[in-house]
Each structure stands twice: as structure tokens, then as C-alpha cells.
Protein backbone atom coordinates (compact mmCIF):
# COMPACT_ATOMS: atom_id res chain seq x y z
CA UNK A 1 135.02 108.51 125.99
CA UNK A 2 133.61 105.71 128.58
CA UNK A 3 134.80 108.34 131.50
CA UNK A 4 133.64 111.23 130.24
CA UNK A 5 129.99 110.05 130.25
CA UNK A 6 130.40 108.32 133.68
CA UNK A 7 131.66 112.11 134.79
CA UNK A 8 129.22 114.01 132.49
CA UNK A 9 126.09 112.34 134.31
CA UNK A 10 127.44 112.23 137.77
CA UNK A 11 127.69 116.15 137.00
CA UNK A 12 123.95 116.06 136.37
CA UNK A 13 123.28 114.05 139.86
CA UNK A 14 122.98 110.41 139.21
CA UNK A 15 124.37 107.87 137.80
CA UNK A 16 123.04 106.45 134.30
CA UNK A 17 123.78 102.36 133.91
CA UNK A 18 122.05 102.73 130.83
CA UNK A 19 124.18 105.61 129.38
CA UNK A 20 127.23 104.00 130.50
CA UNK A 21 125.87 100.91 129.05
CA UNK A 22 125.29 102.77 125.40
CA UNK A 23 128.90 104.73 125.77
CA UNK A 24 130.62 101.15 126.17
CA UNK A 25 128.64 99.20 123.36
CA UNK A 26 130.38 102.31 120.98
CA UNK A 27 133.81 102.37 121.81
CA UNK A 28 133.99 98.63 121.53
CA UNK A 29 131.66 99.14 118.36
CA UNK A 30 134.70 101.10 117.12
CA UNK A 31 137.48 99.05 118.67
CA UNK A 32 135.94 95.62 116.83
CA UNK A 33 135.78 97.99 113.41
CA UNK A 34 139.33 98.59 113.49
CA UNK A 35 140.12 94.77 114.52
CA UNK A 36 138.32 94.33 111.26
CA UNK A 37 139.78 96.82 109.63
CA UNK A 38 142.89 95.33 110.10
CA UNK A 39 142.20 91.53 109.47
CA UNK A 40 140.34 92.60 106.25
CA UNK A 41 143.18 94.24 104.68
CA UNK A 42 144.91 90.30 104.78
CA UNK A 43 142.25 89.16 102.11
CA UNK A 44 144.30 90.58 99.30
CA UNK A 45 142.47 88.92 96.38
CA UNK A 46 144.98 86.23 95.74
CA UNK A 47 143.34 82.67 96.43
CA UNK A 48 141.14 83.91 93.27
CA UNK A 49 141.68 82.70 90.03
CA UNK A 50 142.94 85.50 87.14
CA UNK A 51 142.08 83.56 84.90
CA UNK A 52 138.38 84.86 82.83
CA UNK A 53 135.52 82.70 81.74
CA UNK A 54 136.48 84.29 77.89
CA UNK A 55 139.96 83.05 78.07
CA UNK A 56 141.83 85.78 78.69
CA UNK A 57 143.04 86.92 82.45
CA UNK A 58 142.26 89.69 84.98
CA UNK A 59 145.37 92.14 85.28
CA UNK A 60 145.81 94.34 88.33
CA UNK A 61 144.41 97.88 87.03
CA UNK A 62 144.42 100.49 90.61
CA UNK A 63 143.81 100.05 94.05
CA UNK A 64 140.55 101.87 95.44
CA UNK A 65 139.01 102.47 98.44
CA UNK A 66 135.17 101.83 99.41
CA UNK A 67 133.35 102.10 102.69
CA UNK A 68 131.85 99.33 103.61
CA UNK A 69 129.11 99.41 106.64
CA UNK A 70 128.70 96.45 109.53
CA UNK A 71 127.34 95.71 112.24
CA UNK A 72 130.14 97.24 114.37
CA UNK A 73 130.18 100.25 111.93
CA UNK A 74 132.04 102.09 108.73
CA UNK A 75 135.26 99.98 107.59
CA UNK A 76 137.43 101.43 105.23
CA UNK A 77 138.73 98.49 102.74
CA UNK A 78 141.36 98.84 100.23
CA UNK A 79 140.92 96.78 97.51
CA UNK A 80 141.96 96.27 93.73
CA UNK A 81 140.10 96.66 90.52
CA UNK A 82 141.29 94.22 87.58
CA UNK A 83 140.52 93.91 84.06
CA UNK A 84 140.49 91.04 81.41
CA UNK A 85 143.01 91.74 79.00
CA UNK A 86 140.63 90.01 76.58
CA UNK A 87 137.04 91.26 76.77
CA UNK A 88 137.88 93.97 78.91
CA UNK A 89 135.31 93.18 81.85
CA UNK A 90 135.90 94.26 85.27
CA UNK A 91 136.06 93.30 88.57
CA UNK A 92 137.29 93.23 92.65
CA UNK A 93 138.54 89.97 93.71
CA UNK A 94 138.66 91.18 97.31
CA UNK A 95 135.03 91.79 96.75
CA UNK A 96 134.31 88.44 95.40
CA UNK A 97 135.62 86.91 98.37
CA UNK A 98 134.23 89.42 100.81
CA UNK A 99 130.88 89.29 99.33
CA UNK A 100 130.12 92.87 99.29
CA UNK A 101 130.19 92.62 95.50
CA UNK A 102 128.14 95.71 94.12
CA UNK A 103 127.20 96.54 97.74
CA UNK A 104 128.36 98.90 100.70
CA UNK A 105 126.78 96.32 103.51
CA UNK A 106 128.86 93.60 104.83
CA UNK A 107 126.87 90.15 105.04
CA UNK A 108 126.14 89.98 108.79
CA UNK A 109 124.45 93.52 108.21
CA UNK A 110 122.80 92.22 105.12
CA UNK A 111 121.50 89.35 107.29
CA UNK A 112 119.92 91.47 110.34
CA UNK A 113 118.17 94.04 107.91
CA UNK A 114 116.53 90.77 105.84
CA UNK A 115 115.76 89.27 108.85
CA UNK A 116 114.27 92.40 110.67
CA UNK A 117 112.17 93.38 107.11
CA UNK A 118 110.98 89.83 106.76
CA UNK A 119 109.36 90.59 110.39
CA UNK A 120 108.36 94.32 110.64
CA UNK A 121 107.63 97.32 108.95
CA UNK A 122 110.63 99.07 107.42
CA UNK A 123 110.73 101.79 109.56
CA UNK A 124 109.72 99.66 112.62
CA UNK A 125 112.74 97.58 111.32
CA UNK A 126 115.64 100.33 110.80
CA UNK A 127 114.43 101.80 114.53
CA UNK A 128 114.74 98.57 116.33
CA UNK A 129 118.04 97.54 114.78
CA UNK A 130 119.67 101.63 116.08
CA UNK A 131 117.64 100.45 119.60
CA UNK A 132 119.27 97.25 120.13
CA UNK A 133 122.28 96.86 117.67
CA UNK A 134 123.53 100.29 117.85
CA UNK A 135 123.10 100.43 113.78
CA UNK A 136 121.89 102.99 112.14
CA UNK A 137 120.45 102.40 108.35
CA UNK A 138 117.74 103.68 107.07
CA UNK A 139 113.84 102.28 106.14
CA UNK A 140 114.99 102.29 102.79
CA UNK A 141 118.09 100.31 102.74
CA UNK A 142 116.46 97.76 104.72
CA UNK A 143 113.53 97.65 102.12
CA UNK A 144 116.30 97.79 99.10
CA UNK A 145 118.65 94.96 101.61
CA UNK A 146 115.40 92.70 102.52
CA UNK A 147 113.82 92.73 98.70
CA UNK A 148 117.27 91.87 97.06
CA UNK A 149 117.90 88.91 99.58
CA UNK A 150 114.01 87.93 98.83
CA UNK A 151 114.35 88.07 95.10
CA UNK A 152 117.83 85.89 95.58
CA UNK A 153 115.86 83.24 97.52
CA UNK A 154 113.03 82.92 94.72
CA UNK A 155 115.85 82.21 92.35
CA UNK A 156 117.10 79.55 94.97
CA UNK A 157 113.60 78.24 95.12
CA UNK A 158 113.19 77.96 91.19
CA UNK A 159 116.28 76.16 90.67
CA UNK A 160 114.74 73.47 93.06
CA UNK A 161 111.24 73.21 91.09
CA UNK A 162 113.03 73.39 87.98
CA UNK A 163 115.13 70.15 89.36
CA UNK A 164 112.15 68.72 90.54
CA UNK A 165 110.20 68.62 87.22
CA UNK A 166 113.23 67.66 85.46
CA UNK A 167 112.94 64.39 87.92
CA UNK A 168 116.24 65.47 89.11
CA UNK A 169 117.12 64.45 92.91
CA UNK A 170 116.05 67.21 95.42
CA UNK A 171 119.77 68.43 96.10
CA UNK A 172 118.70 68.28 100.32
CA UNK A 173 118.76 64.80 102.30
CA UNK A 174 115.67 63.13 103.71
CA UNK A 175 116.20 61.92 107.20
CA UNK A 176 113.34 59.48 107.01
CA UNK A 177 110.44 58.37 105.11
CA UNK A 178 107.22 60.02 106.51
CA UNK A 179 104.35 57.97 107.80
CA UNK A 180 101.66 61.04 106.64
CA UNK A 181 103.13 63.48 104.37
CA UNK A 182 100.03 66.29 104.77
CA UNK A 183 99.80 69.31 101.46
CA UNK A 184 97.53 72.17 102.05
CA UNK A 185 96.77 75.18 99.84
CA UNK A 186 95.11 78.23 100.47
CA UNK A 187 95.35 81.71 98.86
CA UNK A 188 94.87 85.29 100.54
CA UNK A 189 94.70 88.76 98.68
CA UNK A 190 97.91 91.13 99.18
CA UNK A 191 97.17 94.84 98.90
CA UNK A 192 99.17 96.37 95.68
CA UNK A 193 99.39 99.17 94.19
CA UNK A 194 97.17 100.70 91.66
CA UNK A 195 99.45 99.99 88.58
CA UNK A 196 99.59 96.05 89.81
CA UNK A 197 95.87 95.79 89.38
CA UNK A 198 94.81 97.42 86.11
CA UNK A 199 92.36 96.09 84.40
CA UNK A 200 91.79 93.56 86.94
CA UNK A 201 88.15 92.70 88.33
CA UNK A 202 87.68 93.72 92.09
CA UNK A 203 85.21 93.95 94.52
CA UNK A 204 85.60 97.65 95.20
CA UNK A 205 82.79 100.11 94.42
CA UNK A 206 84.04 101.29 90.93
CA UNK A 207 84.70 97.56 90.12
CA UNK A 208 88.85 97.72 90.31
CA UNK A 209 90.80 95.09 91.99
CA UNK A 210 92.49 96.43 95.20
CA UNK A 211 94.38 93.36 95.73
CA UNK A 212 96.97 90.54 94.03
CA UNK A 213 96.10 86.82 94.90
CA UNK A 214 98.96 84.91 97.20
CA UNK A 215 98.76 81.13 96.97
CA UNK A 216 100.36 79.47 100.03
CA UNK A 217 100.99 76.11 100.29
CA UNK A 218 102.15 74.34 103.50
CA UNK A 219 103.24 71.09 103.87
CA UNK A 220 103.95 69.10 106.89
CA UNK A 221 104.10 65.33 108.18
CA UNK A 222 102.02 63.23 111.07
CA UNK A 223 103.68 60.17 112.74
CA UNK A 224 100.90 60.49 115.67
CA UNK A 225 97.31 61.18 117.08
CA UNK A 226 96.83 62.19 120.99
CA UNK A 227 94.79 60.00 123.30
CA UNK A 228 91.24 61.09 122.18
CA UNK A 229 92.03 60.29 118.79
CA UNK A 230 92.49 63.91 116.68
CA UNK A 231 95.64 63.63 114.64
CA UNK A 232 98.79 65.62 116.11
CA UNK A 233 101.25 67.53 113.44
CA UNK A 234 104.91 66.23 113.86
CA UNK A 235 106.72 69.14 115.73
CA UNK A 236 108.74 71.62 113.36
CA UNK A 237 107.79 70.21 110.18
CA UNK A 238 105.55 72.68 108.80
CA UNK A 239 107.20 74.66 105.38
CA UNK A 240 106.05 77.12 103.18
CA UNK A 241 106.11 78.07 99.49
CA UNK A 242 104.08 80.99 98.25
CA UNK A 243 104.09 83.49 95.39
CA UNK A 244 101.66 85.98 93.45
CA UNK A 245 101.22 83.60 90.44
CA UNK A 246 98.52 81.81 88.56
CA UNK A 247 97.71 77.89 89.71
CA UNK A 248 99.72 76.35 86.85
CA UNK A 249 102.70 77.74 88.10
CA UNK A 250 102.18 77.46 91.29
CA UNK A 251 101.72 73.51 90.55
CA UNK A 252 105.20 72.77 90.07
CA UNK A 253 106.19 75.03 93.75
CA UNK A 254 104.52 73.28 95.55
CA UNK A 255 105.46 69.60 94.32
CA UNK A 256 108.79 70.54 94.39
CA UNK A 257 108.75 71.43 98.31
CA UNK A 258 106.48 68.05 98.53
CA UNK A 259 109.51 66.20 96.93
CA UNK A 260 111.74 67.88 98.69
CA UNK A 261 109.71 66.97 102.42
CA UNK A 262 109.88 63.15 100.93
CA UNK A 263 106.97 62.50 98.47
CA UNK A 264 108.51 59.84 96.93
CA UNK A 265 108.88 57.73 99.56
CA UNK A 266 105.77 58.70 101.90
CA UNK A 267 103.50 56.23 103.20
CA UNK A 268 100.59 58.14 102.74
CA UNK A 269 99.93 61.23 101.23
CA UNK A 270 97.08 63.91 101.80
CA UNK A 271 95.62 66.99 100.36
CA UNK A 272 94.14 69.50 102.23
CA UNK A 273 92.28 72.62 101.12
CA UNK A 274 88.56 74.32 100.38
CA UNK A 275 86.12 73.92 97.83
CA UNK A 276 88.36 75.86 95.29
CA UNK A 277 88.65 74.10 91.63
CA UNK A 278 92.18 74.90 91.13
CA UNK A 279 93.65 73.01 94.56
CA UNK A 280 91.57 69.92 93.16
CA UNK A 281 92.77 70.63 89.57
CA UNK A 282 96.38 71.16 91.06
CA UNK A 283 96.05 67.81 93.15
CA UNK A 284 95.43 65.33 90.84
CA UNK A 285 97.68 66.67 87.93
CA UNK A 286 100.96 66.69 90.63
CA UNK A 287 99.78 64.14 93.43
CA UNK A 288 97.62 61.53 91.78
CA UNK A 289 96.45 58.62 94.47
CA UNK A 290 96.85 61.42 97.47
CA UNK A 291 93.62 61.27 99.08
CA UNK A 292 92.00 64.43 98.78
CA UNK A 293 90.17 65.76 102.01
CA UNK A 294 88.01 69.13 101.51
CA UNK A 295 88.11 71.21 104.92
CA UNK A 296 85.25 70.22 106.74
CA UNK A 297 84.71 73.50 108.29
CA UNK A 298 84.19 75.11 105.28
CA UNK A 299 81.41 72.27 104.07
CA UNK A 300 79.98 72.78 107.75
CA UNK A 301 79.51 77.17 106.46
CA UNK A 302 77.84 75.82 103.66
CA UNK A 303 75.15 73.98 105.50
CA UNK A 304 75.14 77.24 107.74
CA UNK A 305 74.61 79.24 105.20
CA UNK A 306 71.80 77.80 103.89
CA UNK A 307 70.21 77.49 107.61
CA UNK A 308 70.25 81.13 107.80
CA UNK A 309 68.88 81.38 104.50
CA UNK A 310 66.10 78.92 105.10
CA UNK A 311 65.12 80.20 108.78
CA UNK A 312 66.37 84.13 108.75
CA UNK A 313 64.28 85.07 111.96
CA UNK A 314 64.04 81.65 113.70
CA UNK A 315 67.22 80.62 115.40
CA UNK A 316 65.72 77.55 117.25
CA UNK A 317 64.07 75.90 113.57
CA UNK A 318 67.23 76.74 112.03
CA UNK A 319 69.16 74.61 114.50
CA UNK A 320 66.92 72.22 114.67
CA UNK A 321 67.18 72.03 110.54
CA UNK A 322 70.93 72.22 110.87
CA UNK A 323 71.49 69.65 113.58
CA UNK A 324 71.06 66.13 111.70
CA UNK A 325 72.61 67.55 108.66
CA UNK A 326 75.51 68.28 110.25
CA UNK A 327 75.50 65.20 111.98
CA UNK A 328 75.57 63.50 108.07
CA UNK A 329 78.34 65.82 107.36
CA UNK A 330 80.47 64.99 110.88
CA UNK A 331 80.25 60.88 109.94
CA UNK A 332 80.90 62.05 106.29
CA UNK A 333 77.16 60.63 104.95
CA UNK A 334 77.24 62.90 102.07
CA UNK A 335 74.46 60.90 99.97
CA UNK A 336 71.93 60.72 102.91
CA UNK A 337 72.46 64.40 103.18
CA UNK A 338 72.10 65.35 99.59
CA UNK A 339 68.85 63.31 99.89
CA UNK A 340 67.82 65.66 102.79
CA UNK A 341 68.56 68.82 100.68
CA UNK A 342 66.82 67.21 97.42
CA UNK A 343 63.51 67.72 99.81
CA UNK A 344 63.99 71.30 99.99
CA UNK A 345 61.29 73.59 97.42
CA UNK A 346 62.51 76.92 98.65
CA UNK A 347 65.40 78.86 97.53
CA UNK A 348 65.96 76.72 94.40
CA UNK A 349 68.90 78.86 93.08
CA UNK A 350 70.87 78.69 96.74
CA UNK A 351 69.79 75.10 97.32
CA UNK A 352 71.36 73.99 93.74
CA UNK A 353 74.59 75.75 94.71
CA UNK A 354 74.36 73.61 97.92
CA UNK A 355 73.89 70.49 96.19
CA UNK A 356 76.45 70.80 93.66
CA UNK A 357 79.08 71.56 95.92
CA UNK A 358 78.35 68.56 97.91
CA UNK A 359 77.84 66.29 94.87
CA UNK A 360 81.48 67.10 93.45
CA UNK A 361 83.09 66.94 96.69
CA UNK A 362 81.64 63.45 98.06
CA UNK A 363 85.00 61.74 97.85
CA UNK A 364 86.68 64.04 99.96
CA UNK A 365 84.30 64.60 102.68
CA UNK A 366 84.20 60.80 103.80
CA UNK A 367 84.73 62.41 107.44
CA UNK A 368 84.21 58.93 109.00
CA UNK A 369 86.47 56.98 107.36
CA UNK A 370 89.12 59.89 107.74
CA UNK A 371 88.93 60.27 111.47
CA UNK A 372 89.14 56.65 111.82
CA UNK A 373 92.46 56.69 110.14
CA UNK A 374 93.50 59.79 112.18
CA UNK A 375 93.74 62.12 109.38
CA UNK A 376 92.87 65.44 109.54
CA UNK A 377 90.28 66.40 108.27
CA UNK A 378 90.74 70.62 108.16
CA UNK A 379 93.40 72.81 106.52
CA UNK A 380 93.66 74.99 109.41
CA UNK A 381 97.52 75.06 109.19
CA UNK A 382 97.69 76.70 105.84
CA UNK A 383 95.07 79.01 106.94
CA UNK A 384 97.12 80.10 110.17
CA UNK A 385 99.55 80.08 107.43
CA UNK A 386 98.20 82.64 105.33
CA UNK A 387 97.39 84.69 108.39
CA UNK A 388 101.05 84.79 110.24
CA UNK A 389 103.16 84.40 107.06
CA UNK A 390 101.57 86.48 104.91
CA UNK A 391 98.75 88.77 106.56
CA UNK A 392 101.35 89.60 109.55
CA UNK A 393 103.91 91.20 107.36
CA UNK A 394 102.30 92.39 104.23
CA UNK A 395 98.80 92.89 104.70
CA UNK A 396 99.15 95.93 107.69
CA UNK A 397 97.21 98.78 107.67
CA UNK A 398 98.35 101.58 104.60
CA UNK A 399 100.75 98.71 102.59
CA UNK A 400 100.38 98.74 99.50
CA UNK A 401 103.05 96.81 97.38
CA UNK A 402 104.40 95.86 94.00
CA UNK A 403 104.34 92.44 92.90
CA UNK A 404 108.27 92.18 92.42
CA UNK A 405 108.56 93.52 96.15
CA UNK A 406 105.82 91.30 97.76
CA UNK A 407 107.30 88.07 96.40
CA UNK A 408 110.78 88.81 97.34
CA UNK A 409 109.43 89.23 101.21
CA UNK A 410 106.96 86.29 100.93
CA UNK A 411 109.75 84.38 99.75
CA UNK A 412 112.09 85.30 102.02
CA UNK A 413 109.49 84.67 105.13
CA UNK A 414 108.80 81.40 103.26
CA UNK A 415 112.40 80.41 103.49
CA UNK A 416 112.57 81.61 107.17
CA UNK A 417 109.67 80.28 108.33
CA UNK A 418 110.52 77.23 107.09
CA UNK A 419 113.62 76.97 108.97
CA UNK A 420 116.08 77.00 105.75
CA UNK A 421 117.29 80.40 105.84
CA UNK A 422 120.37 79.26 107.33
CA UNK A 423 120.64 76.42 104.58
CA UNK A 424 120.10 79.51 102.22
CA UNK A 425 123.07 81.76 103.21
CA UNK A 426 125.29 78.52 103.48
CA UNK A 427 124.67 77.53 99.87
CA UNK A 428 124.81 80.95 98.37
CA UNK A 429 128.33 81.62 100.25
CA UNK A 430 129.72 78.30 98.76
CA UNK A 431 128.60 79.12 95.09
């Protein structure tokens, strides 16, 4: 086959590396498929128990055949059904040990279409893996493939919360105790469809919700700050948990992944997030003592806000209003600049707003004493969060999702991006 396409393109006057190339990776695609073929047909089904959860035992019933696709293409496996003489339930115990159990994709194909749908589009996905792989499978089985793995990992993930609000040990090892262990939340809006959002409140024009509400929490440890000062995130210790659910729920996620990072036996242990109630709520009901820092950029839009508000066509007065204040804000002098605000007469309704926001979040703008400890003082990692781990995959132009689908991807992008999808496919193989 090789030879013929060498000859074939010397016919048509040149020589094609990249044909060649192509006509190679097949032949050996097919050569490895009958290795495997072959070694396959070993795994006969007998290091598996006969005996049935019921008490009774699996006897041998036929032998079938099923096609089974890889990554080096169509094997044909032999295997045998069985049968509990007892309750009469069925199953393949070459299957079982195969794991292709109620599936025609091996596992290394599983993994490369979760992995390419956790990243791209579905058809962007199925095109790349034909490109480089030389495996053809279509949008559909990748979105069927990527979703089931997803929806596999979320019940991975809820066996640890469940564990960790039972007090229960994590179930992973803690290398060391962390100096800062750092918690932010955040939450984005995931375009749905129609049927996800009915009778929900939106801001479109005819008053529907377009959108479901993703809470992301990311969680990550400091041991140092860089010359100047700023804080500096430990390399490759940022995780993620994130799901379309309400903030009570959510709760337990994320104290579960803070366990899990070594919350028990931090040093120190900070909250990060915006003026939201329910991150506040959420922090002291799961991580009472943290100290709880609001993102100072957001306070510093607030005092922007109200500049532009106060001086609409006067850009110099308005910085020259703005300045000191957010001097106050920068050393973290929250009483001397609610006394500033008190002054203002105009815009009573805005200026209240103002005020209370900075009256129930004194505590955790002390910006001062925060940079002097070398905390940080901004939840820009969830936020970058929320834009690569979520906005990057599900939020592209003409996606619309279900719930049940989006969570199975955020989860499995969760689990991936936090560097545990490997941990993942280890324990699920073992169970």
C-alpha cells in the first residue's frame, strides 16, 4: 500500500513526504490493530469472579462478537455473555476488564475525545483528532464521549464533598502544610437553552433569562512575595471546582477542594471575592477565622462610578474628586472615606448605595494592613478563572447548552485544569 502511493505520486511528478507520511501512519494504524487484535483475544474473562452480588453465579451463556473502535482503528473482540443462574442479570466479563462496558470506544479513544471536547468545539474537536491522530469519529460521539466522562467526574467530585462534610479524611495526601492557603469565588453566566431558563428573570428585552449562573471557585497557596513586595502565587497550585448550582450547595464544593488543598492544617487562610452576599455568607458558614479580603478593584469601580456620576462632563474635577479617595481606599482608610462621602448632598440614592457598600465591607478592605502582610488583596485568579475555564469553552459564539451537559464539561475542565485528570482515570480503573 506504502509503494503504491510512493509510485502513484511520482506518476503525477513529484514526490509527496506528506502523502507518504499519511500512507505509513495507516498501514501501521492497521498493523498495531491486529497486534491488538491478537493480544486482546488472551483476556478471556477468567481472573473475574462468577460469583453474583445476589448469591448466585454467572454461567457461560454464548460467545459474541462486538466492534470495538481505538485509536489505531476497528478491533474485532470475541467475548462471552454470562448470566446469574439466580436473578438472571447479565453481563461480559471480558468487558469488565476491558472497560468498554456498554461502549464501542476503547479507553485511550475515550480519553483523546474528553480531552479534545474539554478544549474545543465538537466539531473543531472530531476534525483535529482525523488531522493529527488519523481517527475518525464524529462531533457527536465526542459530545456523547466528553459529557459521559464529565458527568463520571462530578460523581468523583461528590463522593469527595460528601467525605468532607462527613469529617471523613480527604482520601488524597498533603505534601505539606501551606503557609497561605488563598479561596476565591466568582460566578459567570453560561448560555442555555430556552427550556433551562423558564421562568427565570433575565436581562433580555422581553424579561427572560438567556443564561444559567456558574460559580467557580479557585483555590491556591502563597509561600512568597517578589522583591517589591506584591504577593507571588506558588507555581501550579491553582484548582478549580465549579457547577450550575445555588450557593448552599456550592458551600460544601468548595470546602471540600479547600480540605482537600490542606485547610486543616494551613497557617493562614484567605478569602477572596467581590461585593457579592453569598461569597461572604458562604465564607463564614465553611471558613470561620479566614480573613476575608473584598477585591479592591472592584471597591476602586465603585468610587469610579460615582466620579462619573458626580462630574459627567468634567474629567479633570472628577479626578481631582477621585484622587484622595482612592488614596483612603489604597491604605484601606475606609472610615475617613465614608466621612468624605457623608459630605456629599447630590445624588442621595447613588451616594447611599456607595456608603453602604463600604460600611459592610470595612473589615475586608483594610488594604494597608493586607499589603503589609503580603496578601493579596484582588481575586483576579478566579476571574482569569472564569474567563479561560469556563468562558473559553462554553461561552463561544452560537452555544447554547443544557445544564446536565454544561456541568459534565465544566467538571471535566475543572478536573483537568486542575491537574487531577490523571488521578481521575487511575482511580476509576482500580474501582
Amino acid at each position: 500500500m506504502i509503494d503504491l502511493a510512493y509510485r502513484d505520486r511520482q506518476r503525477q511528478g513529484g514526490f509527496d513526504f506528506e502523502a507518504l507520511e499519511t500512507a505509513t501512519r495507516s498501514v501501521l494504524h492497521a498493523c498495531g490493530a491486529m497486534v491488538l487484535e491478537y493480544l486482546l483475544e488472551m483476556e478471556d474473562g477468567s481472573a473475574l469472579s462468577r460469583s453474583c452480588p445476589c448469591g448466585g453465579s454467572f454461567l457461560d451463556h454464548k460467545r459474541q462478537e462486538k466492534t470495538v473502535r481505538s485509536v489505531l482503528g476497528p478491533l474485532q473482540l470475541r467475548r462471552t455473555r454470562q448470566r446469574c443462574n439466580r436473578c438472571g442479570s447479565w453481563r461480559v466479563p471480558e468487558d469488565l476488564l476491558l472497560d468498554v462496558v456498554k461502549t464501542g470506544f476503547s479507553p485511550g479513544l475515550r480519553r483523546m475525545m474528553a480531552k479534545s471536547g474539554s478544549e474545543l468545539s465538537f466539531e473543531r474537536a472530531g476534525s483535529l483528532l482525523e488531522e493529527l491522530a488519523g481517527v475518525q469519529v464524529t462531533p457527536k460521539e465526542i459530545e456523547r464521549v466528553s459529557e459521559k466522562i464529565g458527568g463520571d467526574i462530578a460523581r468523583w467530585q461528590q463522593a469527595q464533598v460528601e467525605r468532607a462534610m462527613q469529617a471523613q479524611p480527604p482520601g488524597v495526601e498533603i505534601p505539606q502544610a501551606p503557609q497561605t492557603l488563598c479561596i476565591a469565588q466568582d460566578a459567570t453566566g453560561v448560555p442555555v437553552l430556552r427550556r433551562e431558563t423558564e421562568g427565570r428573570k433575565g436581562k433580555a428585552a422581553d424579561g427572560q433569562a438567556r443564561t444559567r449562573e456558574v460559580k467557580l471557585g479557585a483555590v491556591f497557596t502563597q509561600s512568597t512575595a517578589d522583591a517589591e513586595g506584591p504577593p507571588v502565587r506558588d507555581p501550579q497550585s491553582t484548582t478549580y471546582v465549579g457547577k450550575i448550582e445555588t450557593a448552599e450547595s456550592f458551600g460544601p464544593r468548595l470546602y471540600s477542594e479547600a480540605v482537600q488543598r490542606g485547610l486543616e492544617k494551613a497557617s493562614r487562610v484567605v478569602v477572596l471575592g467581590d461585593g457579592a452576599p453569598w461569597i461572604w455568607n458562604l465564607a463564614e458558614e465553611h471558613f470561620p477565622g479566614a480573613i476575608q479580603i473584598l477585591d479592591f478593584y472592584h471597591a476602586q469601580e465603585k468610587l469610579c462610578g460615582l466620579a462619573k456620576l458626580l462630574h459627567p462632563e468634567n474629567p479633570v474635577a472628577r479626578q481631582a474628586w477621585l484622587d484622595p479617595l482612592a488614596e483612603l481606599l489604597w491604605e484601606g482608610q475606609i472610615p475617613a472615606l465614608l466621612q468624605r462621602l457623608r459630605r456629599l448632598r447630590s445624588h442621595p440614592a447613588e451616594v447611599k448605595t456607595t456608603l453602604e457598600y463600604f460600611q459592610n465591607n470595612q473589615q475586608r478592605m483594610r488594604y494597608g494592613q493586607f499589603r503589609a502582610q503580603n496578601l493579596f488583596i484582588g481575586s483576579g485568579v478566579v476571574e482569569a478563572g472564569c474567563r479561560s475555564v469556563i468562558g473559553e469553552r462554553l461561552k463561544k459564539s452560537g452555544m447554547h447548552w443544557s445544564v446536565r451537559g454544561a456541568n459534565a464539561i465544566i467538571a471535566l475542565r475543572c478536573c483537568i485544569e486542575s491537574h487531577r485528570f490523571e488521578d481521575y482515570w487511575q482511580e476509576r480503573r482500580a474501582a
